[in-house]
XYZ file of C-alpha atoms in Angstrom:
287
model
C 0.000 0.000 0.000
C 1.292 3.435 -0.913
C 1.650 5.814 2.015
C 3.395 8.927 3.264
C 5.316 9.337 6.505
C 5.427 12.736 8.180
C 8.997 13.963 8.600
C 8.097 17.519 9.653
C 4.493 18.290 10.563
C 4.771 22.092 10.414
C 2.797 24.626 12.447
C -0.584 23.131 11.522
C -1.067 20.642 8.718
C -4.447 18.962 8.339
C -6.155 16.651 5.886
C -8.887 18.486 3.976
C -11.318 17.784 1.157
C -14.479 19.669 0.144
C -16.080 19.187 3.553
C -19.215 17.747 5.162
C -22.160 19.326 3.413
C -25.779 18.941 4.438
C -25.242 18.175 8.126
C -25.600 21.620 9.721
C -29.054 20.701 11.046
C -27.288 18.056 13.136
C -24.789 20.586 14.478
C -21.953 19.328 12.244
C -19.851 22.118 10.670
C -18.921 21.937 7.021
C -15.127 22.133 7.373
C -13.036 21.462 4.215
C -10.237 23.377 2.505
C -10.204 27.106 3.313
C -8.848 27.976 -0.137
C -11.150 25.871 -2.293
C -9.731 26.956 -5.673
C -6.177 26.072 -4.585
C -7.328 22.679 -3.281
C -9.156 21.917 -6.534
C -6.192 23.004 -8.636
C -3.770 20.807 -6.714
C -6.018 17.797 -7.290
C -6.414 18.618 -10.974
C -2.647 18.816 -11.440
C -2.167 15.243 -10.199
C -5.195 13.784 -12.005
C -7.556 13.566 -9.016
C -11.235 14.498 -8.794
C -11.799 17.733 -6.887
C -13.153 15.907 -3.835
C -9.998 13.930 -3.071
C -8.249 14.822 0.182
C -5.124 16.994 0.212
C -2.841 18.292 2.946
C -3.531 21.884 4.016
C -0.367 23.452 5.448
C -0.141 26.633 7.520
C 2.672 29.201 7.159
C 5.752 26.967 7.343
C 4.658 23.962 5.281
C 5.576 20.368 6.065
C 7.814 17.531 4.899
C 6.758 13.964 4.081
C 8.441 10.817 2.760
C 6.577 8.758 0.160
C 6.782 4.963 0.169
C 6.102 4.504 -3.563
C 6.549 6.550 -6.733
C 3.823 9.192 -6.842
C 2.923 12.440 -8.591
C 2.457 15.433 -6.294
C 1.571 19.116 -6.686
C 1.740 22.091 -4.315
C -0.552 25.116 -4.719
C -2.045 27.867 -2.558
C 0.405 30.162 -0.801
C 3.595 30.433 -2.924
C 6.540 28.703 -1.272
C 9.791 26.874 -2.077
C 9.326 23.165 -2.772
C 12.140 20.604 -2.622
C 12.413 16.886 -3.338
C 15.335 15.230 -1.553
C 16.834 18.687 -1.150
C 16.581 19.696 -4.811
C 14.250 22.527 -5.913
C 11.169 21.379 -7.838
C 8.230 23.251 -9.322
C 5.442 24.868 -7.312
C 2.033 24.861 -9.030
C 2.895 21.957 -11.344
C 2.879 18.144 -11.186
C 6.139 16.622 -9.903
C 6.995 12.938 -10.015
C 8.626 11.599 -6.844
C 10.490 8.278 -6.652
C 9.929 5.840 -3.813
C 11.529 7.018 -0.596
C 11.805 10.658 -1.664
C 11.189 13.433 0.860
C 8.963 16.265 -0.312
C 9.653 19.455 1.659
C 7.095 22.259 1.384
C 8.729 25.420 2.693
C 7.589 28.636 4.349
C 4.984 30.680 2.470
C 6.327 33.846 0.876
C 2.785 35.296 0.744
C -0.470 34.088 2.237
C -0.849 31.388 4.875
C -2.032 28.057 3.513
C -0.623 25.639 0.979
C -2.248 22.553 -0.543
C -0.320 19.361 -1.245
C -2.043 16.841 -3.499
C -0.924 13.281 -4.157
C -2.158 11.167 -7.065
C -4.902 9.018 -5.547
C -5.472 11.407 -2.650
C -4.813 11.085 1.065
C -6.879 7.979 1.787
C -7.618 8.237 5.511
C -10.997 6.821 6.643
C -13.870 9.272 6.054
C -15.956 10.505 8.984
C -19.565 11.443 8.143
C -18.702 11.388 4.464
C -15.562 13.558 4.597
C -11.850 13.170 5.304
C -11.553 16.773 6.507
C -10.277 17.691 9.939
C -12.666 20.008 11.756
C -10.797 21.923 14.448
C -13.971 23.092 16.186
C -15.712 19.743 16.676
C -12.663 17.466 16.494
C -14.125 15.365 13.680
C -11.819 13.786 11.134
C -8.157 12.751 11.237
C -5.848 14.367 13.764
C -3.579 17.202 12.570
C -0.316 15.804 11.268
C 2.361 14.864 13.806
C 5.963 13.868 13.186
C 6.186 10.148 12.430
C 2.526 9.721 11.486
C 1.785 7.469 8.495
C -1.107 8.300 6.126
C -2.282 5.967 3.348
C -2.572 7.119 -0.256
C -5.221 5.968 -2.726
C -4.740 4.500 -6.172
C -4.041 7.072 -8.930
C -7.173 8.091 -10.838
C -5.894 9.552 -14.071
C -2.988 11.281 -15.790
C -1.637 14.550 -14.366
C -2.956 17.722 -15.998
C -0.248 20.167 -17.000
C -1.069 23.872 -16.757
C 0.383 26.697 -18.828
C -0.631 29.116 -16.060
C -1.882 28.684 -12.520
C -5.308 30.416 -12.296
C -5.082 32.100 -8.910
C -5.760 35.619 -7.717
C -2.951 35.091 -5.220
C -3.013 35.632 -1.473
C -3.910 39.161 -0.335
C -0.802 41.067 0.681
C -1.867 44.609 1.561
C -5.656 44.553 1.383
C -8.433 41.977 1.464
C -11.625 43.143 -0.240
C -14.732 41.153 0.686
C -18.182 41.631 -0.861
C -20.907 41.716 1.766
C -24.593 40.968 1.292
C -26.396 42.777 4.165
C -28.639 40.942 6.611
C -30.288 39.385 8.424
C -29.446 41.701 11.367
C -27.964 44.744 9.619
C -30.829 46.833 11.050
C -29.297 46.346 14.516
C -26.444 48.714 13.642
C -26.005 52.487 13.336
C -26.748 54.137 9.955
C -23.052 54.872 9.302
C -22.028 51.219 9.610
C -21.807 50.474 5.834
C -19.343 53.346 5.415
C -17.313 52.075 8.360
C -17.155 48.590 6.834
C -15.993 49.972 3.488
C -13.464 52.375 4.976
C -10.577 49.925 5.168
C -9.878 50.574 8.836
C -10.135 46.934 9.871
C -7.151 44.589 9.934
C -6.844 40.817 10.218
C -6.304 39.832 13.855
C -3.592 37.328 14.841
C -6.395 35.444 16.635
C -7.864 34.350 13.268
C -8.041 30.634 12.516
C -9.981 28.068 10.492
C -13.112 28.912 12.463
C -13.175 32.585 11.582
C -11.253 35.587 10.312
C -11.232 37.975 13.253
C -10.702 41.678 12.774
C -9.213 44.564 14.709
C -10.310 48.165 14.235
C -13.209 50.469 15.034
C -16.080 48.906 16.973
C -19.341 48.764 15.062
C -22.084 50.519 17.023
C -25.372 48.761 17.677
C -28.691 50.542 17.922
C -30.463 47.513 19.384
C -29.399 46.377 22.831
C -31.479 43.221 23.049
C -30.162 39.688 22.932
C -30.810 37.139 20.226
C -31.761 33.510 20.703
C -29.241 31.211 19.095
C -29.864 31.020 15.342
C -28.327 29.217 12.388
C -24.994 30.382 10.978
C -23.835 29.941 7.396
C -20.402 29.905 5.800
C -19.289 33.514 5.265
C -21.596 34.976 7.928
C -20.135 38.166 9.427
C -20.996 38.047 13.094
C -20.457 41.016 15.396
C -19.693 40.064 19.012
C -20.018 42.518 21.942
C -16.590 44.092 21.253
C -17.956 45.340 17.898
C -15.222 43.750 15.777
C -16.604 41.708 12.845
C -15.761 38.004 12.556
C -16.037 36.319 9.138
C -17.035 32.684 9.650
C -14.834 30.244 7.733
C -14.960 26.480 7.155
C -14.910 25.279 10.764
C -17.470 27.817 12.014
C -20.171 26.849 14.534
C -23.558 26.013 13.074
C -25.420 28.306 15.500
C -24.680 31.580 17.264
C -26.298 34.288 19.345
C -24.582 37.474 18.165
C -26.094 39.533 15.317
C -24.968 38.808 11.759
C -24.593 42.056 9.835
C -24.147 40.349 6.467
C -22.740 37.391 4.565
C -19.635 37.158 2.375
C -20.388 34.893 -0.637
C -18.505 31.603 -0.628
C -16.785 32.478 -3.914
C -14.950 35.333 -2.148
C -13.756 33.420 0.917
C -10.531 31.922 -0.481
C -8.728 35.211 0.117
C -9.957 35.283 3.703
C -8.366 31.885 4.254
C -5.038 33.232 2.985
C -4.989 36.647 4.718
C -2.327 37.010 7.382
C -2.327 39.173 10.498
C -2.244 42.898 9.767
C -3.762 42.720 6.271
C -6.305 45.515 5.762
C -9.903 44.273 5.432
C -12.443 46.270 3.458
C -16.051 45.165 3.009
C -17.876 46.199 -0.158
C -21.551 46.319 0.785
C -23.982 45.237 -1.931
C -26.753 47.704 -2.648
C -30.310 46.461 -2.899
């Protein structure tokens, strides 16, 4: 059986696929890759379907040894990639011989890289997904040095790419479209201008659960409390400190703070790549 052995786990490396959809009514978060386009591209480059599991690295990558010859690809946050110490391509399929060590280095921009292997990371699925959910603890444990993960059988030939279709991680500013509601009427009339003013920054406390912000506190005009209500991917919740939180893949399925709007899923990849200090500007959709 083909497998990989973890040589260097990195700051946080998890197995991710497209997540657990359709289970929110049971209190199960969706999870899955934070940068969906990068995850899909990595799979495409090695000949996998989009739903196959990849490794999602955080900031300083990881290193693994493969037991059998396998095609790999690294996408997401740009970084140096080496095979047995020799530089190899980022954003392209690379063939590794048996016993080779693939070393995914520190990101030069953005936070998260995606490492795909032909056949996918074939850990047992939990509730239909191989993703690790940091909030609930579902799915395989984050990688640890010495861990062994099985790989599946290759599905098809690698797909070469003349160009890697990626907007790239946000460096200076993250612009997020925002569809107002359902609780935007709980906030002062000048709130849309405050959201669009670019005075928020990504907080170091951000994680896979949510992108937290620092900046001016949004002022509420309603002082009541909400019963817990359903939360969706991309919901922008405003806790008592007034600093918006953009819910990402491992977000809770319910919450009691008002949601001022929702960022469409198609715009969330950048949020998953935005590091601490990046300016956040919300572009509020007009009805």
